[in-house]
Amino acid sequence: LRVSMPVVMMARTPQVSHSHKVSSSARLRGRSSVLLRLVPSKALATGPNTSGSSLEESHEAEIHATVDVPLGDRTYPIYVGTNLLLSQTWTKHVKGKSAIVVTNETIAPLWLDQCVDALEEAGKDVATAILPDGEEFKTLETMNLIFDEALKKRLDRKTTMVALGGGVIGDVTGFAASCYQRGVEFVQVPTTTMALVDSSVGGKTAVNHALGKNMIGAFYQPQCVVADTTTLTTLPQRELVSGYAEAVKYGLIRDAPFFDWLEENVQALLDREPEAMAYLVERSCINKAEVVSQDEKEGGVRASLNLGHTFGHAIENGLGYGEWLHGEAVSAGMVMAADMSVRLGWIEPSILERTKALLEAFGTPTVPPKGRITVEQYKALMSVDKKADAGKIVLVLLKGELGNFVITSDFDPAVLDEVLADYA
């Protein structure tokens, strides 16, 4: 399988709406080809104020942009903004009388009350399921805890599952929604950088298996995505920057101007400047929505979003799920993929160096731990990757100018062995 993809806007471009003019107050330096279009919009009606302060003293909800994922009669919006959890913007997508909010023990003390308050303000009966936190709990056993709670509360087919958390919660809840009573609706409320820029969009849901990551799951689209960047204010720095690797991916495979913007706005993103965070999420969601609209079930171009993931999943599994964050493994995996692309003569070394420099500036790993995973272990794990074809390793690699890729098994296996040996 070989797919080459230049940097072009796809035919079914997501619809993006903005409420107001652009603020120029943020320290954002970008190329003219990627315009900053984000500003505070007018406040939205919010649910009950649980802070104990007056409404005037509390933060009001603002939508910076709405990005549609165009999938015909299953098209859904991504709301990008601040303080959206308490707004009624997203609760209209919860159509039945009941909802179950699924979160984890880390997120629950921070954001669960706001999410439940918004749903109750909308007149919903709300149940909750609080799961253990960590990639190691992304399992069928953990997913059963959601079913246990839903059945105890006698939730019917008209209920909506709300995924409040990072990529693990989004994946497990989405998969549970696809299975519960043969399918109920769900809403994504991501609370990590990784989930906001990537995993909450596109309908990939799954749990891990001991022999491979995300091997048991379904394509199942949400009713909406609530990309509230306020939730990132409570995120530990390690979690924050690990998600930036997925944004770098978009620049490498299809959006070179976005890569330039990332290089020029590292400090603004490390400082969590609101306009920078909003633009990061909006631009990432536009890229993801464009790809998903063309190839929802990863029969072709959507596989490009797995740049660095075949190496990265092997790192995660080889080290043991939970030791490295997903974004950290992808960061090192993208460097390995770029390095292999250089050795094959497909890209200039400068692209590899820029990739390493950008990831290092964000503080994410560019090499896996030495001596922990052998070449043989890498190859065994990579051969059961979802892109593998009859046991043959298929990789997303870079080819040509920045922003272009190939999906291929047609490479010199000796070069892969050489790369793995150097990083093992």
Coordinates of C-alpha atoms in Angstrom, one line a residue:
L1 CA 0.0 0.0 0.0
R2 CA 1.4 3.4 -1.0
V3 CA -0.2 6.7 -0.6
S4 CA 1.4 10.1 -1.3
M5 CA -0.2 13.2 0.0
P6 CA 0.7 16.8 -0.8
V7 CA -0.4 19.7 1.4
V8 CA -3.8 20.6 -0.1
M9 CA -7.2 21.4 1.3
M10 CA -9.4 18.4 0.8
A11 CA -12.6 18.5 -1.2
R12 CA -14.9 18.3 1.8
T13 CA -13.5 21.1 3.9
P14 CA -14.9 21.3 7.5
Q15 CA -17.0 24.4 8.1
V16 CA -15.4 26.7 10.6
S17 CA -17.3 29.6 12.2
H18 CA -15.9 32.4 14.4
S19 CA -17.9 34.7 16.6
H20 CA -15.9 37.9 16.5
K21 CA -12.8 39.7 15.3
V22 CA -9.3 38.6 16.1
S23 CA -7.5 39.7 19.2
S24 CA -3.9 40.8 18.6
S25 CA -2.9 40.8 22.3
A26 CA -1.2 37.4 22.4
R27 CA 2.4 36.9 21.6
L28 CA 1.8 34.8 18.5
R29 CA 4.2 35.0 15.6
G30 CA 3.1 33.1 12.5
R31 CA 3.4 32.8 8.8
S32 CA 0.9 34.7 6.8
S33 CA -0.4 31.5 5.3
V34 CA -1.8 30.5 8.7
L35 CA -4.0 33.2 10.1
L36 CA -4.8 33.7 13.7
R37 CA -8.5 34.1 13.9
L38 CA -9.3 33.8 17.5
V39 CA -10.9 36.2 19.9
P40 CA -13.1 36.3 22.9
S41 CA -16.7 36.0 21.7
K42 CA -19.8 37.2 23.6
A43 CA -20.6 35.3 26.7
L44 CA -22.9 32.3 26.5
A45 CA -25.6 31.4 29.0
T46 CA -24.1 29.2 31.7
G47 CA -25.5 26.7 34.2
P48 CA -25.5 27.2 37.9
N49 CA -22.5 28.9 39.5
T50 CA -21.0 26.5 42.0
S51 CA -18.0 28.6 43.0
G52 CA -19.9 30.6 45.7
S53 CA -19.1 33.9 43.9
S54 CA -21.5 36.1 42.0
L55 CA -22.0 35.6 38.3
E56 CA -20.2 38.8 37.6
E57 CA -17.1 37.4 39.4
S58 CA -17.2 34.0 37.8
H59 CA -15.8 33.2 34.3
E60 CA -18.2 33.2 31.5
A61 CA -18.3 30.8 28.6
E62 CA -16.8 31.9 25.2
I63 CA -16.7 30.0 21.9
H64 CA -13.7 30.9 19.8
A65 CA -14.5 28.7 16.9
T66 CA -16.9 25.9 15.8
V67 CA -15.4 23.2 13.5
D68 CA -17.8 20.8 11.8
V69 CA -16.7 17.2 11.0
P70 CA -18.6 16.6 7.7
L71 CA -19.9 13.1 7.7
G72 CA -23.3 13.5 6.0
D73 CA -26.2 12.9 8.4
R74 CA -23.6 12.1 11.1
T75 CA -21.9 15.5 10.9
Y76 CA -21.1 16.9 14.3
P77 CA -19.5 20.1 15.7
I78 CA -16.3 20.7 17.7
Y79 CA -16.8 23.6 20.0
V80 CA -13.5 25.3 20.7
G81 CA -13.5 27.8 23.6
T82 CA -13.1 28.6 27.2
N83 CA -15.4 27.8 30.2
L84 CA -17.7 25.7 28.0
L85 CA -18.4 23.0 30.6
L86 CA -21.0 25.0 32.4
S87 CA -22.6 26.3 29.2
Q88 CA -25.8 24.9 27.5
T89 CA -24.1 24.9 24.1
W90 CA -23.2 21.2 24.3
T91 CA -26.0 19.8 26.5
K92 CA -28.5 20.2 23.6
H93 CA -26.7 17.3 22.0
V94 CA -27.8 15.1 24.9
K95 CA -31.3 14.2 23.6
G96 CA -32.7 11.7 26.0
K97 CA -33.7 12.2 29.6
S98 CA -30.6 10.6 31.1
A99 CA -26.8 10.8 30.8
I100 CA -23.9 9.0 32.5
V101 CA -20.7 11.0 32.9
V102 CA -17.6 8.8 32.7
T103 CA -14.4 10.2 34.1
N104 CA -11.4 9.1 36.2
E105 CA -10.3 9.6 39.7
T106 CA -7.9 12.4 38.7
I107 CA -10.3 14.5 36.7
A108 CA -13.4 13.9 38.9
P109 CA -12.3 16.4 41.7
L110 CA -11.5 19.0 39.1
W111 CA -14.3 19.1 36.5
L112 CA -17.0 16.5 37.3
D113 CA -19.2 18.9 39.2
Q114 CA -19.3 21.4 36.4
C115 CA -20.2 18.8 33.9
V116 CA -23.0 17.3 36.0
D117 CA -24.3 20.8 36.9
A118 CA -24.6 21.7 33.2
L119 CA -26.5 18.5 32.5
E120 CA -28.8 18.9 35.5
E121 CA -29.5 22.5 34.5
A122 CA -30.6 21.1 31.1
G123 CA -33.1 18.8 33.0
K124 CA -31.2 15.5 32.7
D125 CA -31.0 12.7 35.2
V126 CA -27.2 12.2 35.6
A127 CA -25.3 9.1 36.7
T128 CA -21.5 9.0 37.1
A129 CA -18.8 6.4 36.7
I130 CA -15.3 7.1 38.0
L131 CA -12.6 4.9 36.6
P132 CA -9.0 4.4 37.7
D133 CA -6.6 6.7 35.9
G134 CA -3.9 5.4 33.5
E135 CA -3.2 3.7 30.2
E136 CA -2.8 0.4 32.0
F137 CA -6.6 0.6 32.8
K138 CA -7.6 0.9 29.2
T139 CA -9.1 -2.6 29.2
L140 CA -12.3 -4.6 28.8
E141 CA -12.3 -5.1 32.6
T142 CA -12.4 -1.3 33.2
M143 CA -15.0 -0.8 30.5
N144 CA -17.3 -3.3 32.4
L145 CA -17.3 -0.8 35.3
I146 CA -19.2 1.6 33.0
F147 CA -21.8 -1.1 32.1
D148 CA -22.1 -2.0 35.8
E149 CA -23.1 1.6 36.7
A150 CA -25.3 2.0 33.7
L151 CA -27.3 -1.1 34.5
K152 CA -27.6 -0.4 38.2
K153 CA -29.2 2.9 37.2
R154 CA -31.3 1.2 34.6
L155 CA -30.2 3.5 31.8
D156 CA -32.0 2.8 28.6
R157 CA -31.1 3.1 24.9
K158 CA -31.9 6.9 24.9
T159 CA -29.2 7.7 27.4
T160 CA -26.0 9.5 26.4
M161 CA -22.6 8.7 27.7
V162 CA -20.3 11.7 28.3
A163 CA -16.6 11.1 28.2
L164 CA -14.9 13.6 30.5
G165 CA -11.2 13.1 30.5
G166 CA -8.2 12.4 28.3
G167 CA -7.6 9.9 25.5
V168 CA -8.1 6.8 27.6
I169 CA -11.5 8.0 28.9
G170 CA -12.6 9.0 25.5
D171 CA -11.6 5.7 23.9
V172 CA -13.1 3.5 26.6
T173 CA -16.3 5.5 26.9
G174 CA -16.8 5.7 23.2
F175 CA -16.4 2.0 22.8
A176 CA -18.7 1.4 25.7
A177 CA -21.3 3.6 24.1
S178 CA -21.0 1.6 20.8
C179 CA -21.7 -1.6 22.8
Y180 CA -24.2 -0.7 25.5
Q181 CA -27.7 -2.0 24.4
R182 CA -26.2 -2.2 20.9
G183 CA -25.3 1.5 20.8
V184 CA -26.2 4.7 22.6
E185 CA -25.1 8.2 21.8
F186 CA -22.0 9.8 23.4
V187 CA -20.3 13.2 23.8
Q188 CA -16.6 13.9 24.0
V189 CA -15.4 16.4 26.7
P190 CA -11.6 16.2 26.4
T191 CA -9.5 17.5 29.2
T192 CA -5.9 16.8 28.0
T193 CA -3.9 18.3 25.1
M194 CA -3.7 14.9 23.4
A195 CA -7.5 14.5 23.5
L196 CA -8.3 18.1 22.4
V197 CA -6.0 18.1 19.4
D198 CA -6.5 14.5 18.3
S199 CA -8.2 11.6 20.0
S200 CA -11.6 13.1 20.8
V201 CA -12.2 13.8 17.0
G202 CA -12.9 11.1 14.5
G203 CA -14.7 8.3 16.2
K204 CA -11.9 5.9 17.0
T205 CA -12.7 4.0 20.2
A206 CA -10.9 1.1 21.7
V207 CA -9.3 -0.7 24.6
N208 CA -5.9 -2.3 24.7
H209 CA -5.0 -6.0 24.6
A210 CA -1.8 -7.5 26.1
L211 CA -0.6 -8.3 22.6
G212 CA -1.4 -4.9 21.1
K213 CA -2.6 -1.3 21.6
N214 CA -6.2 -0.4 20.6
M215 CA -6.8 -3.9 19.2
I216 CA -10.4 -4.2 20.4
G217 CA -12.7 -1.3 19.4
A218 CA -15.0 0.3 16.9
F219 CA -15.4 3.4 14.7
Y220 CA -18.2 5.3 16.5
Q221 CA -18.7 9.0 16.1
P222 CA -19.7 11.4 19.0
Q223 CA -22.6 13.8 18.9
C224 CA -20.2 16.7 19.5
V225 CA -16.8 17.5 21.0
V226 CA -16.5 20.1 23.7
A227 CA -13.0 21.4 23.4
D228 CA -12.8 23.6 26.5
T229 CA -9.3 24.8 26.7
T230 CA -9.9 26.0 30.3
T231 CA -9.5 22.3 31.4
L232 CA -5.8 22.5 30.3
T233 CA -5.1 25.0 33.2
T234 CA -5.1 22.1 35.7
L235 CA -3.0 19.7 33.5
P236 CA 0.4 18.8 34.7
Q237 CA 3.2 20.1 32.4
R238 CA 4.2 16.6 31.4
E239 CA 0.7 15.8 30.2
L240 CA 0.4 19.2 28.6
V241 CA 3.5 18.9 26.4
S242 CA 3.0 15.2 25.5
G243 CA -0.1 16.2 23.5
Y244 CA 1.9 18.7 21.5
A245 CA 3.5 15.8 19.6
E246 CA 0.2 15.1 17.9
A247 CA 0.0 18.7 16.7
V248 CA 3.5 18.4 15.3
K249 CA 2.4 15.4 13.4
Y250 CA -0.1 17.5 11.4
G251 CA 2.7 19.8 10.4
L252 CA 4.9 17.0 9.2
I253 CA 2.3 15.1 7.1
R254 CA 0.0 17.8 5.7
D255 CA 0.3 21.4 7.1
A256 CA 3.8 22.8 6.7
P257 CA 2.6 26.4 7.6
F258 CA 1.3 25.0 10.9
F259 CA 4.7 23.4 11.6
D260 CA 6.2 26.9 11.0
W261 CA 3.7 28.4 13.4
L262 CA 4.5 25.8 16.1
E263 CA 8.2 26.5 15.8
E264 CA 7.6 30.2 16.3
N265 CA 5.1 29.8 19.2
V266 CA 6.7 27.3 21.5
Q267 CA 7.0 29.6 24.4
A268 CA 3.4 30.9 24.1
L269 CA 2.2 27.2 24.2
L270 CA 4.5 26.3 27.1
D271 CA 3.1 29.3 28.9
R272 CA -0.5 28.2 28.1
E273 CA -1.4 31.6 26.6
P274 CA -5.1 31.4 25.8
E275 CA -5.1 32.5 22.2
A276 CA -2.2 30.2 21.4
M277 CA -3.9 27.2 23.0
A278 CA -7.2 28.0 21.2
Y279 CA -5.5 28.3 17.8
L280 CA -3.5 25.1 18.4
V281 CA -6.7 23.2 19.1
E282 CA -8.7 24.8 16.2
R283 CA -6.0 24.2 13.6
S284 CA -5.4 20.6 14.8
C285 CA -9.2 19.9 14.7
I286 CA -9.5 21.3 11.2
N287 CA -6.7 19.0 10.0
K288 CA -8.2 16.0 11.7
A289 CA -11.7 16.8 10.5
E290 CA -10.5 17.1 6.9
V291 CA -8.8 13.7 7.0
V292 CA -11.7 12.0 8.7
S293 CA -14.2 13.4 6.2
Q294 CA -12.2 11.8 3.4
D295 CA -11.5 8.4 5.1
E296 CA -13.6 7.8 8.2
K297 CA -12.5 4.2 8.7
E298 CA -8.9 4.4 7.8
G299 CA -8.9 2.6 4.5
G300 CA -6.3 5.0 3.1
V301 CA -5.3 8.6 3.9
R302 CA -6.4 8.5 7.5
A303 CA -3.6 6.1 8.2
S304 CA -1.3 9.1 7.7
L305 CA -2.4 10.3 11.1
N306 CA -0.4 7.3 12.5
L307 CA 3.0 8.9 11.7
G308 CA 5.3 7.7 14.4
H309 CA 2.6 5.5 16.0
T310 CA 3.9 2.2 14.7
F311 CA 7.2 2.8 16.4
G312 CA 5.4 4.6 19.3
H313 CA 2.9 1.8 20.1
A314 CA 5.9 -0.6 20.2
I315 CA 7.6 1.6 22.7
E316 CA 4.5 1.9 24.9
N317 CA 3.9 -1.9 24.8
G318 CA 7.5 -2.8 25.2
L319 CA 8.0 -0.6 28.2
G320 CA 4.7 -1.6 29.7
Y321 CA 1.5 0.5 29.3
G322 CA 1.6 3.5 31.6
E323 CA 5.3 4.0 31.9
W324 CA 5.4 6.5 29.0
L325 CA 2.5 8.7 28.0
H326 CA 1.1 8.1 24.6
G327 CA 2.3 11.4 23.3
E328 CA 5.8 10.8 24.6
A329 CA 6.0 7.5 22.7
V330 CA 4.7 9.1 19.6
S331 CA 7.2 11.9 19.9
A332 CA 10.1 9.5 19.9
G333 CA 8.3 7.4 17.2
M334 CA 8.1 10.4 14.8
V335 CA 11.8 11.0 15.2
M336 CA 12.5 7.4 14.3
A337 CA 10.1 7.6 11.3
A338 CA 11.8 10.8 10.1
D339 CA 15.3 9.3 10.7
M340 CA 14.3 6.3 8.6
S341 CA 12.9 8.6 5.9
V342 CA 16.3 10.3 5.7
R343 CA 18.2 7.0 5.5
L344 CA 16.0 6.0 2.6
G345 CA 16.8 9.2 0.9
W346 CA 13.2 10.4 0.9
I347 CA 13.6 13.7 2.8
E348 CA 16.3 16.2 3.5
P349 CA 18.1 15.8 6.8
S350 CA 17.0 19.3 7.7
I351 CA 13.4 18.0 8.2
L352 CA 14.6 15.5 10.8
E353 CA 16.7 18.1 12.5
R354 CA 13.7 20.6 12.7
T355 CA 11.5 17.8 14.0
K356 CA 13.9 16.9 16.8
A357 CA 14.5 20.5 17.7
L358 CA 10.8 21.3 17.9
L359 CA 10.0 18.3 20.1
E360 CA 13.0 19.0 22.3
A361 CA 11.8 22.6 22.7
F362 CA 8.5 21.3 23.9
G363 CA 10.3 18.9 26.2
T364 CA 9.1 15.6 24.8
P365 CA 11.4 12.6 24.2
T366 CA 13.1 12.1 20.9
V367 CA 14.6 8.7 21.6
P368 CA 13.3 5.7 23.5
P369 CA 15.1 4.4 26.6
K370 CA 18.2 2.6 25.6
G371 CA 18.5 -1.1 26.3
R372 CA 14.9 -1.7 27.2
I373 CA 13.4 -3.1 23.9
T374 CA 15.4 -5.3 21.5
V375 CA 15.2 -5.1 17.8
E376 CA 13.4 -8.4 17.7
Q377 CA 10.8 -7.1 20.2
Y378 CA 10.3 -4.0 18.2
K379 CA 9.6 -6.0 15.0
A380 CA 7.3 -8.4 16.8
L381 CA 5.2 -5.6 18.2
M382 CA 5.2 -3.6 15.0
S383 CA 4.1 -6.6 13.0
V384 CA 0.8 -6.8 14.9
D385 CA 0.1 -3.1 14.4
K386 CA -3.3 -2.4 12.9
K387 CA -1.7 -1.1 9.6
A388 CA 0.2 -4.4 9.2
D389 CA -0.7 -6.3 6.0
A390 CA -0.6 -10.1 6.3
G391 CA 2.0 -9.7 9.0
K392 CA 4.1 -7.3 7.0
I393 CA 5.0 -4.1 8.6
V394 CA 3.4 -1.0 7.0
L395 CA 4.8 2.4 8.0
V396 CA 3.9 6.0 7.6
L397 CA 7.0 7.8 6.5
L398 CA 7.9 11.2 5.1
K399 CA 8.8 11.8 1.5
G400 CA 9.5 15.0 -0.4
E401 CA 9.0 18.5 1.0
L402 CA 7.7 19.1 4.6
G403 CA 4.0 18.2 4.7
N404 CA 4.2 15.1 2.5
F405 CA 4.1 11.4 3.4
V406 CA 3.8 7.9 2.1
I407 CA 2.1 4.9 3.6
T408 CA 4.1 1.9 2.5
S409 CA 5.5 -1.5 3.1
D410 CA 7.8 -1.1 0.1
F411 CA 11.1 -0.1 1.8
D412 CA 14.4 -1.8 2.3
P413 CA 14.0 -3.9 5.5
A414 CA 17.7 -3.6 6.2
V415 CA 17.1 0.2 6.7
L416 CA 14.4 -0.6 9.3
D417 CA 16.7 -3.0 11.1
E418 CA 19.5 -0.3 11.1
V419 CA 17.1 2.3 12.6
L420 CA 15.8 -0.1 15.2
A421 CA 19.4 -1.2 16.2
D422 CA 20.4 2.4 16.6
Y423 CA 17.5 3.2 18.9
A424 CA 17.2 -0.1 20.8

